[in-house]
Amino acid sequence: MSRIYVKDLACYKNANAGQRRAALKRLSPDNYFDLDLLPTEGLKEEWRKYLTFRGEQLSLGSIRAELWPYHVLCRFLKEVYPGLERFLDEELLQMQKQLKKWMMKNGYNLTQSRYRRELGKKIVERSQIPRSLDSIYDFLSIEEMIETEKDVWNLEELGFPVRNNPVHRLQSLNFRGIAQKGIRVEVKRAAAATLHYLAAATVQQQLRAVKRLAEFLQVRYPKVQSLLEMTRDQWEDYLVFLNTEVSGKKSFRSELSSLKSLIETVGKVYENSSLSQVILAGDIPAREGLTPRNGYTDRELQKLNEEITQLQEQIARVLILHQILANRISETLTLKQDCLVKRNGHMMVQIFEVKTQRTCYKPVNQDTIALLQKAIEYTRRKYGNTEYVFVNDRHPNEPMNYAYIQYHLMKMIQEKDLKTDQGQLFGVWTHKFRHSFAKRMTEMHVDDCTIAELLGHRGTQAVRYYRKFGNQALADETREVRSSIDDILSIIVKDW
């Protein structure tokens, strides 16, 4: 059989009547993938396995997006690789280069734009054609390679637990942006070591940093194929490049710190002590001076909360509790069903800090307790006994995803045309509610230790950032200058 019909795929067979009606407005069950368009029997068999797998993984509505890139890739393979029997016989990076040339020659766009409602803007991303090529490579490499040898790691397949933020969960780590094979292997070995004790998001930051360095080395120093070959002069050249040719970024402190940590790990893994001397401590920019934390004004908070209370009830409860408890959003979304506890005669909320991996307790009043209990009852009634108070609709054993909150907030802001006191549309930044709470505490003259405790901070160092942008702090700091200006003005007025 040389055709794979949509109606024969698992996504069609498993779809209910409503899902079929919705999908079939733009897709016919008689649409098919024509295997005869492929140049060899080997590729036909690999595509057959892959498309069957995709039919099991995707929804009926999503399978439609596979049809067009498949037929474009068939043309590419027939023209550029007419004798290829197995995808893995050709290195992916080489095939990606050939595909890019072919697409440009034949008038296909390398990127595509789409509107992201939750962001309120259009974003530009890679075309579906090269992404489909990546996808089939990933599928075919599963059986032939162990996870840490692949260019894209599935974090759940590594064989050991990985620290992952449950509300910003990373599914994979992608090493493909590193063109040099030697550097790619070194970074993989370093990542495999550090994932045992660092959070996945931290390793991802290191990956972003080293990809920029690898791209620079490929252009300026193409002979360098290993981080172990990099010299101090080349590193200094890279620092000059960052500060003179890279635009759109104010500070490289965080990126350079991540890169320094990664390169030092590579040196330890390969027992090369000289690598730690390539990047010196003085290469990392000093932390900038005290930067005030921005918060919402009372009027802005009232405007936002009036609309938040009109959202779906569980989303509204999340956002109101988030403001009351002054949590990080990951802490609010991971509140557990048994979070209400009694300590020293007072009712408290037990909170697990995802960022610091520790537990803290915050006092709550009867109104907050009632709101939490309502949220718990809602979840139990709809999903049964779950670990978390706020859960993912599709996977109730997992906490509600931050992207879900972000989408509904942005949708609300766009539809209601909600603007700040300066007349600009609100952004979606839930951490700003936390800043607003801290600002209010400083204006109420609450001591630093209490504020730090309420925010879940280990020390009081960060509290000064919140005091810096309070109205009282601004008045105190400018009093002497304003007094001097008043004296000058009074003299001028007398002269008039």
PDB file of C-alpha atoms in Angstrom, residues 118-120 296 300-301 303-304 409-430:
ATOM      1  CA  GLU A 118      -1.128  35.432  24.647  1.00  0.00           C
ATOM      2  CA  LEU A 119       1.807  37.678  23.648  1.00  0.00           C
ATOM      3  CA  GLY A 120      -0.290  40.127  21.663  1.00  0.00           C
ATOM      4  CA  TYR A 296       1.509  48.378  39.952  1.00  0.00           C
ATOM      5  CA  GLU A 300      -3.759  49.739  38.042  1.00  0.00           C
ATOM      6  CA  LEU A 301      -4.300  46.908  40.528  1.00  0.00           C
ATOM      7  CA  LYS A 303      -8.395  47.918  37.077  1.00  0.00           C
ATOM      8  CA  LEU A 304      -6.724  44.499  36.628  1.00  0.00           C
ATOM      9  CA  LEU A 409      -4.307  37.169  31.038  1.00  0.00           C
ATOM     10  CA  MET A 410      -3.119  38.448  27.660  1.00  0.00           C
ATOM     11  CA  LYS A 411      -6.450  37.599  26.073  1.00  0.00           C
ATOM     12  CA  MET A 412      -8.217  39.580  28.804  1.00  0.00           C
ATOM     13  CA  ILE A 413      -5.893  42.572  28.372  1.00  0.00           C
ATOM     14  CA  GLN A 414      -6.285  42.587  24.577  1.00  0.00           C
ATOM     15  CA  GLU A 415     -10.080  42.161  24.539  1.00  0.00           C
ATOM     16  CA  LYS A 416     -10.726  44.690  27.321  1.00  0.00           C
ATOM     17  CA  ASP A 417      -8.039  47.099  26.056  1.00  0.00           C
ATOM     18  CA  LEU A 418      -6.615  47.433  29.580  1.00  0.00           C
ATOM     19  CA  LYS A 419      -3.988  50.150  29.884  1.00  0.00           C
ATOM     20  CA  THR A 420      -1.583  51.347  32.556  1.00  0.00           C
ATOM     21  CA  ASP A 421      -1.655  54.818  34.073  1.00  0.00           C
ATOM     22  CA  GLN A 422       0.778  55.811  31.294  1.00  0.00           C
ATOM     23  CA  GLY A 423      -1.724  54.764  28.617  1.00  0.00           C
ATOM     24  CA  GLN A 424       0.137  51.608  27.481  1.00  0.00           C
ATOM     25  CA  LEU A 425      -1.346  48.105  27.299  1.00  0.00           C
ATOM     26  CA  PHE A 426      -0.545  46.028  30.357  1.00  0.00           C
ATOM     27  CA  GLY A 427       2.074  43.330  29.895  1.00  0.00           C
ATOM     28  CA  VAL A 428       1.739  39.854  31.354  1.00  0.00           C
ATOM     29  CA  TRP A 429       4.190  39.773  34.229  1.00  0.00           C
ATOM     30  CA  THR A 430       2.780  38.011  37.276  1.00  0.00           C
TER      31      THR A 430
END
